[in-house]
PDB file of C-alpha atoms in Angstrom:
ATOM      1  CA  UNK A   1      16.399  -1.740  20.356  1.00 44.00           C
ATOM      2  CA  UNK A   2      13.539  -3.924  19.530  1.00 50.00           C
ATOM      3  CA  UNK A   3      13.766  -5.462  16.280  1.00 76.00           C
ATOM      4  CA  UNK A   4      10.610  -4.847  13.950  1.00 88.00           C
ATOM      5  CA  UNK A   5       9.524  -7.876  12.033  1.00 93.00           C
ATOM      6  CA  UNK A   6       6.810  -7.420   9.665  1.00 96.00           C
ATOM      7  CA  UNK A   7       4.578 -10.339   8.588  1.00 97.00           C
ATOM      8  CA  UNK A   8       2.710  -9.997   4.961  1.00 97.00           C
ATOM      9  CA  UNK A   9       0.245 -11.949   3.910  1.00 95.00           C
ATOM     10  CA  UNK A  10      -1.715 -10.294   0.703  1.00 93.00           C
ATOM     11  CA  UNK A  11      -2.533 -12.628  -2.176  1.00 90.00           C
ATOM     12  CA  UNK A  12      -1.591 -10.239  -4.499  1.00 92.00           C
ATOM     13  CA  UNK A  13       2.370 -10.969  -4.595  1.00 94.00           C
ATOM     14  CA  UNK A  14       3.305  -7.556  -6.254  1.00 94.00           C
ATOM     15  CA  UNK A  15       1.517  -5.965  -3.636  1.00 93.00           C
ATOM     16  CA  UNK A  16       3.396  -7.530  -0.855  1.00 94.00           C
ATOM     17  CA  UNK A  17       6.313  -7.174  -2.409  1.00 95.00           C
ATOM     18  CA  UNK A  18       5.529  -3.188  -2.281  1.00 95.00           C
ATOM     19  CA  UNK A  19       4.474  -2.928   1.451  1.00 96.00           C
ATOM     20  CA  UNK A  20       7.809  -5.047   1.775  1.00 96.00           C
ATOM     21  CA  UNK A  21       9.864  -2.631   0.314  1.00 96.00           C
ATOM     22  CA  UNK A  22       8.537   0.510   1.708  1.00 95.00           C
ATOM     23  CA  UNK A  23       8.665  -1.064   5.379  1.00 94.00           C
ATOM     24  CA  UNK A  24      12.606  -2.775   4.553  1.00 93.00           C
ATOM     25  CA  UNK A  25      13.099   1.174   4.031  1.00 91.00           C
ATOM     26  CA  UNK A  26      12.220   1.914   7.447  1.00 89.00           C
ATOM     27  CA  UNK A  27      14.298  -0.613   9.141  1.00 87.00           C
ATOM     28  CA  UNK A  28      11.747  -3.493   9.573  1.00 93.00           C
ATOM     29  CA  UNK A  29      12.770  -6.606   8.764  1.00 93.00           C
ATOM     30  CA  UNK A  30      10.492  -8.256   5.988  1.00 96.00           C
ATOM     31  CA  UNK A  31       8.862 -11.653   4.909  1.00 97.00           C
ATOM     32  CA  UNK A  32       6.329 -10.836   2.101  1.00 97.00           C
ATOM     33  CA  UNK A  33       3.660 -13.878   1.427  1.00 95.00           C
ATOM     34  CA  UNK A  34       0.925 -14.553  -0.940  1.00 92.00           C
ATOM     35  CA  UNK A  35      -0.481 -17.861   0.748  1.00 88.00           C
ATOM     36  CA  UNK A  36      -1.993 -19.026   3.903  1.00 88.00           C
ATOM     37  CA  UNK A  37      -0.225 -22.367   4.837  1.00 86.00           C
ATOM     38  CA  UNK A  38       3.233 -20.340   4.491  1.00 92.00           C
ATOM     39  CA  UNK A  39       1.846 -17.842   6.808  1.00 94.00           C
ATOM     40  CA  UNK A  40       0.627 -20.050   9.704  1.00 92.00           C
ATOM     41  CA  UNK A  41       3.872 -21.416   9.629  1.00 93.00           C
ATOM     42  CA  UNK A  42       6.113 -18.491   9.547  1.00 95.00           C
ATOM     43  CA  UNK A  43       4.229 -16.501  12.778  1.00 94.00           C
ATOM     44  CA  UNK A  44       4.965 -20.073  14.829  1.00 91.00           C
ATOM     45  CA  UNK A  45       8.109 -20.107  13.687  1.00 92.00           C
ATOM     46  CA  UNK A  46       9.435 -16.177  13.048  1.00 93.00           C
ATOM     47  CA  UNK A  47       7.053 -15.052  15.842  1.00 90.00           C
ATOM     48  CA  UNK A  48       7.100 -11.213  13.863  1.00 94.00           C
ATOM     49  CA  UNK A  49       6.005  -8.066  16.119  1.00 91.00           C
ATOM     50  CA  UNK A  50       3.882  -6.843  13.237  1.00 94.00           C
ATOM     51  CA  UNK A  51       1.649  -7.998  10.697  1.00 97.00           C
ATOM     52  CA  UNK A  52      -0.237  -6.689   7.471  1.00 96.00           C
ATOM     53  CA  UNK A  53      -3.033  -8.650   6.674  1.00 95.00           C
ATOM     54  CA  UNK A  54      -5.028  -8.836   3.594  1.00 92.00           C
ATOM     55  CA  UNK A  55      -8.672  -9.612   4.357  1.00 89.00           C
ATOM     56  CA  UNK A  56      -9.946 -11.064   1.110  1.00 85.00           C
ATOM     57  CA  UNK A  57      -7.420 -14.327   0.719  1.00 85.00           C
ATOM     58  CA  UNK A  58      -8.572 -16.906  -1.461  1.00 83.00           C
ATOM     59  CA  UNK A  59     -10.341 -19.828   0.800  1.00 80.00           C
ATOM     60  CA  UNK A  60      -9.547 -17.905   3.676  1.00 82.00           C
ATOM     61  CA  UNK A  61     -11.302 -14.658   4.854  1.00 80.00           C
ATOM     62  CA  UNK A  62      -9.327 -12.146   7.388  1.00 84.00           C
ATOM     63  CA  UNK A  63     -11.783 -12.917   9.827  1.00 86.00           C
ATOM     64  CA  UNK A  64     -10.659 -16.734  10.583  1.00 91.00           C
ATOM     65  CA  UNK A  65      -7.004 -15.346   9.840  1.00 93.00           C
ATOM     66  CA  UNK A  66      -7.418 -13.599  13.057  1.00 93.00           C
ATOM     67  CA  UNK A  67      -9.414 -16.027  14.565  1.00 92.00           C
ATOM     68  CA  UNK A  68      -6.333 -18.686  14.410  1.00 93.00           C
ATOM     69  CA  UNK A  69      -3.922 -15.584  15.670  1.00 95.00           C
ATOM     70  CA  UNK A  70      -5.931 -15.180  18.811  1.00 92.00           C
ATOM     71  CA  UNK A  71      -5.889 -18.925  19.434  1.00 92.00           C
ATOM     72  CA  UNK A  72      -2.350 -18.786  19.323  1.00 90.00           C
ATOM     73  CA  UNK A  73      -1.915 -16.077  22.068  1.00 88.00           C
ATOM     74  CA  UNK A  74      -0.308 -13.627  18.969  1.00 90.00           C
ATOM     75  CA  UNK A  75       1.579 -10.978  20.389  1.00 86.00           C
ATOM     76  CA  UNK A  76       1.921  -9.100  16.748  1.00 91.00           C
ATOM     77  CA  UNK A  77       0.241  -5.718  15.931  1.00 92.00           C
ATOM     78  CA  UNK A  78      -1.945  -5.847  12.959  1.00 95.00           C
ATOM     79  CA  UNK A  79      -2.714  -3.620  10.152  1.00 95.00           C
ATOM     80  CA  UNK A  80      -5.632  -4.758   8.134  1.00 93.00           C
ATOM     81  CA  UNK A  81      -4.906  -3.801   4.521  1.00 88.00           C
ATOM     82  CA  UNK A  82      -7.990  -4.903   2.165  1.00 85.00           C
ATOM     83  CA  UNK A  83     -10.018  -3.366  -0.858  1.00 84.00           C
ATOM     84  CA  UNK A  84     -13.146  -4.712   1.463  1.00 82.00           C
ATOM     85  CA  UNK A  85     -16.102  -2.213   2.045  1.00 85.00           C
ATOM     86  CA  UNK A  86     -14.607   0.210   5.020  1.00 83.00           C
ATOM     87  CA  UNK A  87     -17.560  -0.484   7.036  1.00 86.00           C
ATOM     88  CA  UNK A  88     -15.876  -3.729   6.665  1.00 86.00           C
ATOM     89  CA  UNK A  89     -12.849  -3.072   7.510  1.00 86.00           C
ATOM     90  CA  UNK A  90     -14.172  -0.900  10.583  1.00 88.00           C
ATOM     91  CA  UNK A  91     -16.104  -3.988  11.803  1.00 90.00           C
ATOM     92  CA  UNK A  92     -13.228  -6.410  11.278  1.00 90.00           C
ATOM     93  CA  UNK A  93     -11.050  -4.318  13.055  1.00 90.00           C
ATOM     94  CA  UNK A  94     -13.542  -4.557  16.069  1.00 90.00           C
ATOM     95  CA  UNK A  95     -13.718  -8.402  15.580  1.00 90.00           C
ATOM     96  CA  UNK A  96      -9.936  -8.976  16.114  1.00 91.00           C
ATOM     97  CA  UNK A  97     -10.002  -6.235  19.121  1.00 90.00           C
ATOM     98  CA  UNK A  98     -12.863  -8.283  21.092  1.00 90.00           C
ATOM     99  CA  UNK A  99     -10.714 -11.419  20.946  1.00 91.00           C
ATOM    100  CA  UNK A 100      -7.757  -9.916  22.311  1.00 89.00           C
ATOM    101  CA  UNK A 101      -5.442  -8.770  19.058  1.00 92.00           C
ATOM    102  CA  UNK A 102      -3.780  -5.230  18.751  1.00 89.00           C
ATOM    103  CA  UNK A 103      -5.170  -3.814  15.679  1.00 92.00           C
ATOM    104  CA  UNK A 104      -3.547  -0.598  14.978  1.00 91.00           C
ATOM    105  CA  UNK A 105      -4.740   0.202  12.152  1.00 90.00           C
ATOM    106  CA  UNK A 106      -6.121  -0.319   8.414  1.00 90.00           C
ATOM    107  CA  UNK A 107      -5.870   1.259   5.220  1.00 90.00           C
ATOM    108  CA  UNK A 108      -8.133   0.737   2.344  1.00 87.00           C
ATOM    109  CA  UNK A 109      -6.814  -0.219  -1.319  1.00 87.00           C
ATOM    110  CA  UNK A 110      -6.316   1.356  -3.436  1.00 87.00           C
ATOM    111  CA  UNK A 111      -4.054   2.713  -1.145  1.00 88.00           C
ATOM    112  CA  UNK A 112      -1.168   5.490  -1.316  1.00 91.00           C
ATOM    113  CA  UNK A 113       2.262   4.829  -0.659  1.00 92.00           C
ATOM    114  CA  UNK A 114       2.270   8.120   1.531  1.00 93.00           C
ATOM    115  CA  UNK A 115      -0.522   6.391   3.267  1.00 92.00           C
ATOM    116  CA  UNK A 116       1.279   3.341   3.958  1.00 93.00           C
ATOM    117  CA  UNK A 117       4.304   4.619   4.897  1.00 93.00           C
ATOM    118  CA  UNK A 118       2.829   6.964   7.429  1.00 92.00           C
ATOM    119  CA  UNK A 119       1.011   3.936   9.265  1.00 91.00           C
ATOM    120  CA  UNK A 120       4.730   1.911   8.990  1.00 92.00           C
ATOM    121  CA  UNK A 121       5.995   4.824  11.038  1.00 88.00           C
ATOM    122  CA  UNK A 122       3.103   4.945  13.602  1.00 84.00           C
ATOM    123  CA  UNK A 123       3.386   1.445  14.795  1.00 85.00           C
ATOM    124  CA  UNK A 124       6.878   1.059  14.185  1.00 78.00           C
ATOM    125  CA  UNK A 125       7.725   3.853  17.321  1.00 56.00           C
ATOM    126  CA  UNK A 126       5.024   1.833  19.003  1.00 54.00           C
ATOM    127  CA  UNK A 127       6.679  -1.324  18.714  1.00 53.00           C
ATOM    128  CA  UNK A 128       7.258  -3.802  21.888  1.00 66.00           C
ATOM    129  CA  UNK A 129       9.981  -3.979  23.832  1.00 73.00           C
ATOM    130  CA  UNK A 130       9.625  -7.049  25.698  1.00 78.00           C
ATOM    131  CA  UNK A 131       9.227  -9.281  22.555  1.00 80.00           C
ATOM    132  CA  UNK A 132      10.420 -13.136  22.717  1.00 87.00           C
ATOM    133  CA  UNK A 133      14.025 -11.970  21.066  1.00 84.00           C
ATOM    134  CA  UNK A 134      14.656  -9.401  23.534  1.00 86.00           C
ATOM    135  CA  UNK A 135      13.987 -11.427  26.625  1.00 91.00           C
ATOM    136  CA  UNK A 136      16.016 -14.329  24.731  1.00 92.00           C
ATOM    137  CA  UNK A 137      18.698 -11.912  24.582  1.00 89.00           C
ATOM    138  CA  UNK A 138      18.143 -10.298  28.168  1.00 91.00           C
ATOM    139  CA  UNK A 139      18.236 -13.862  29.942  1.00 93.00           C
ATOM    140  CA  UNK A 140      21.842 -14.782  27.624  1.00 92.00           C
ATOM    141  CA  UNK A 141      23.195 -11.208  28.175  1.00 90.00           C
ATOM    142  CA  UNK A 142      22.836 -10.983  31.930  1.00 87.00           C
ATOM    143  CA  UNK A 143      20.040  -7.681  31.669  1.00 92.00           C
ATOM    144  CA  UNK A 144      18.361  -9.377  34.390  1.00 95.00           C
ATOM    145  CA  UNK A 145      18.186  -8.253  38.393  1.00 94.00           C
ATOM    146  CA  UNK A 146      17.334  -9.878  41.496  1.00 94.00           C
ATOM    147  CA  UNK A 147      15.967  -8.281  44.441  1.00 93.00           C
ATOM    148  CA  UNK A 148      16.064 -10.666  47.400  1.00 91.00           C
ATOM    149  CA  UNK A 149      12.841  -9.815  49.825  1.00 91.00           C
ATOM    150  CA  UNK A 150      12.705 -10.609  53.158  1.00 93.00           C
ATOM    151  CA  UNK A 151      10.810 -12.920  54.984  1.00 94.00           C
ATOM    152  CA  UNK A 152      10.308 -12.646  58.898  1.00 94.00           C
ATOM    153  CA  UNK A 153       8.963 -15.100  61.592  1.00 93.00           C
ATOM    154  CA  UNK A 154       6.069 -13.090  63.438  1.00 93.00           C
ATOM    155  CA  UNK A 155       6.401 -14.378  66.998  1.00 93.00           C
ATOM    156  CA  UNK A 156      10.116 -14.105  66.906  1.00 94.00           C
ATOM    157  CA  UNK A 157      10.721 -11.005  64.313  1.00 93.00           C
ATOM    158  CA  UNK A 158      13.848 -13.233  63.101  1.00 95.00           C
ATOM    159  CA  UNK A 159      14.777 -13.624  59.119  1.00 94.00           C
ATOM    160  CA  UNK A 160      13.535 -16.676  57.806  1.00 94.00           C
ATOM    161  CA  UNK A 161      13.688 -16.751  54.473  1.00 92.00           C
ATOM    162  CA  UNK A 162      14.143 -14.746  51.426  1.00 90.00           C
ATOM    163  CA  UNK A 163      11.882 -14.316  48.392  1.00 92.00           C
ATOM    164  CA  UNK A 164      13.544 -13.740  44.977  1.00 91.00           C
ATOM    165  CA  UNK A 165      12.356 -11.430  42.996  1.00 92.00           C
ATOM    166  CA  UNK A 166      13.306 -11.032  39.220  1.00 94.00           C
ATOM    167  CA  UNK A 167      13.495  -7.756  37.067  1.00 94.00           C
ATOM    168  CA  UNK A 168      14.547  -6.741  33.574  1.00 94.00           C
ATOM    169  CA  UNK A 169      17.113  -3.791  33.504  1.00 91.00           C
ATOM    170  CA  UNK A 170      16.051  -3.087  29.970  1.00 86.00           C
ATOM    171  CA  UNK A 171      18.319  -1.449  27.669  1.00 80.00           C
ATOM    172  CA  UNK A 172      15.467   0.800  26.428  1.00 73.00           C
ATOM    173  CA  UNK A 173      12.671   1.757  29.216  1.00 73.00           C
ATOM    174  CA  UNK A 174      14.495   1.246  32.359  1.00 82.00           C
ATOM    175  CA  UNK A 175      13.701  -1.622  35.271  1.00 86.00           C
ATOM    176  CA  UNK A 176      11.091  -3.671  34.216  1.00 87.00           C
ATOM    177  CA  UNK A 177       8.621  -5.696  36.756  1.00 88.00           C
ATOM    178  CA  UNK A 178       7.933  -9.789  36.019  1.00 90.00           C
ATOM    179  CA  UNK A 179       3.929  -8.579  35.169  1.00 85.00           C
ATOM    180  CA  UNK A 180       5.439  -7.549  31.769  1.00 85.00           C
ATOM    181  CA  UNK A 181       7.598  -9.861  30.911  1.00 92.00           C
ATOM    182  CA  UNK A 182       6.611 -13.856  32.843  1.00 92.00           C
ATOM    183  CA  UNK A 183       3.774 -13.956  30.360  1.00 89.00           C
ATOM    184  CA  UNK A 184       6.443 -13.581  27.188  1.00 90.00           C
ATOM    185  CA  UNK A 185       8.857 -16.354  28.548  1.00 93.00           C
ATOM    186  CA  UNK A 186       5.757 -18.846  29.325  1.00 92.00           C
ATOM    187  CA  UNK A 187       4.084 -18.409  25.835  1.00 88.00           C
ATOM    188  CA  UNK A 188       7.619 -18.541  23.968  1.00 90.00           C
ATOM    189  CA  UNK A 189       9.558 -21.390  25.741  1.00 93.00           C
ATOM    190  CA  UNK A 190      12.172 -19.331  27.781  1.00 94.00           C
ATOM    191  CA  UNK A 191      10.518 -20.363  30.909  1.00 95.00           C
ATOM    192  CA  UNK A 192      12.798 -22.868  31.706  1.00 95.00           C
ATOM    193  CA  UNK A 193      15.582 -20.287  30.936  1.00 95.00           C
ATOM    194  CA  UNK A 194      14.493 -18.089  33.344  1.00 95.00           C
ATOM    195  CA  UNK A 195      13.812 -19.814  36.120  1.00 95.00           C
ATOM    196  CA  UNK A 196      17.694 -21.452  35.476  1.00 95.00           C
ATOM    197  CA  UNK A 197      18.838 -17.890  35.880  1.00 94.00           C
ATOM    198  CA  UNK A 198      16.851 -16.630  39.173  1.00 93.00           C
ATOM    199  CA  UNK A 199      17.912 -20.298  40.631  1.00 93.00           C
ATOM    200  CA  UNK A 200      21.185 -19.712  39.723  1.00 93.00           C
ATOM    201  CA  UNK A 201      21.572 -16.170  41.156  1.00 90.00           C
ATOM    202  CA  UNK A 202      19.327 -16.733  44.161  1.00 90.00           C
ATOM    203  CA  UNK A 203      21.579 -19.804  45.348  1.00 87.00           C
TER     204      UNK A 203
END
């Protein structure tokens, strides 16, 4: 299965630290934070598959927060957790939407721990299968499958040629076409790795 990494970033530490432990209790992995340059660098370099974002950061809003995550072709699904206004929040959440993020959802602080929890649970049986670890792991642990197409001469009707064509026999959802998946290896260097693999079984 998909691992579930869950980014925090609220600049309250004890309240990270909470969200943290109610999520590690639902089998996400965990990196709570409290400041913004520690943040940038941890979704380059832990790429997580969820996020909880605090809108009210100090010399930061939520707004550019999710502003840089769309630049960077983020993959993560956010929850916007903030004491903001929920008109807000509700107007936030349509910011990050129109520039291509998966907000799935916000709660408002004070918030309950049922609360919480209940929105861990949503978007943790929505998580995403094809994330950068799994088709790291799929390319190592030979998941992948090559269908060899034909290609034929008109005039003579003769084979010519083939056309390789890869799919992912994912653990999880089945056989899985490139539309899902070619997008994933190009924006998280296992391009290269890949293509070695369909070059290598094709020859």
């Amino acid at each position: 299965m998909t691992t579930n990494r869950l980014l925090i970033l609220d600049d309250q530490p004890e309240i990270a630290a909470l969200v943290a432990t109610v999520a590690s209790g639902l089998g996400f992995e965990v990196r709570p934070l409290s400041d913004y340059r520690s943040f940038e660098t941890t979704v380059d370099e832990w790429l997580p598959t969820h996020i909880a974002l605090d809108l009210q950061m100090p010399g930061r809003d939520g707004v550019e927060t999710m502003r840089m995550l769309a630049e960077r072709g983020c993959r993560a699904r956010l929850m916007l957790i903030s004491g903001v206004d929920p008109k807000v929040l509700e107007t936030a959440s349509r910011l990050g939407r129109e520039r291509g993020l998966d907000i799935v959802g916000s709660i408002h602080k004070p918030w309950r721990l049922a609360d919480l929890k209940a929105l861990l649970q949503q978007v943790r049986q929505q998580a995403d299968p094809y994330d950068p670890r799994a088709l790291a792991r799929a390319i190592a642990g030979d998941e992948l499958r090559l269908f060899l197409q034909p290609k034929v001469e008109l005039r003579t009707r003769a084979v010519v040629g083939f056309e390789a064509l890869v799919r992912w026999q994912h653990p999880d959802v089945g056989l899985v076409t490139p539309d899902r998946f070619i997008t994933v290896a190009e924006d998280n260097g296992l391009i290269d790795a890949l293509t070695r693999w369909v070059l290598g079984r094709a020859a």
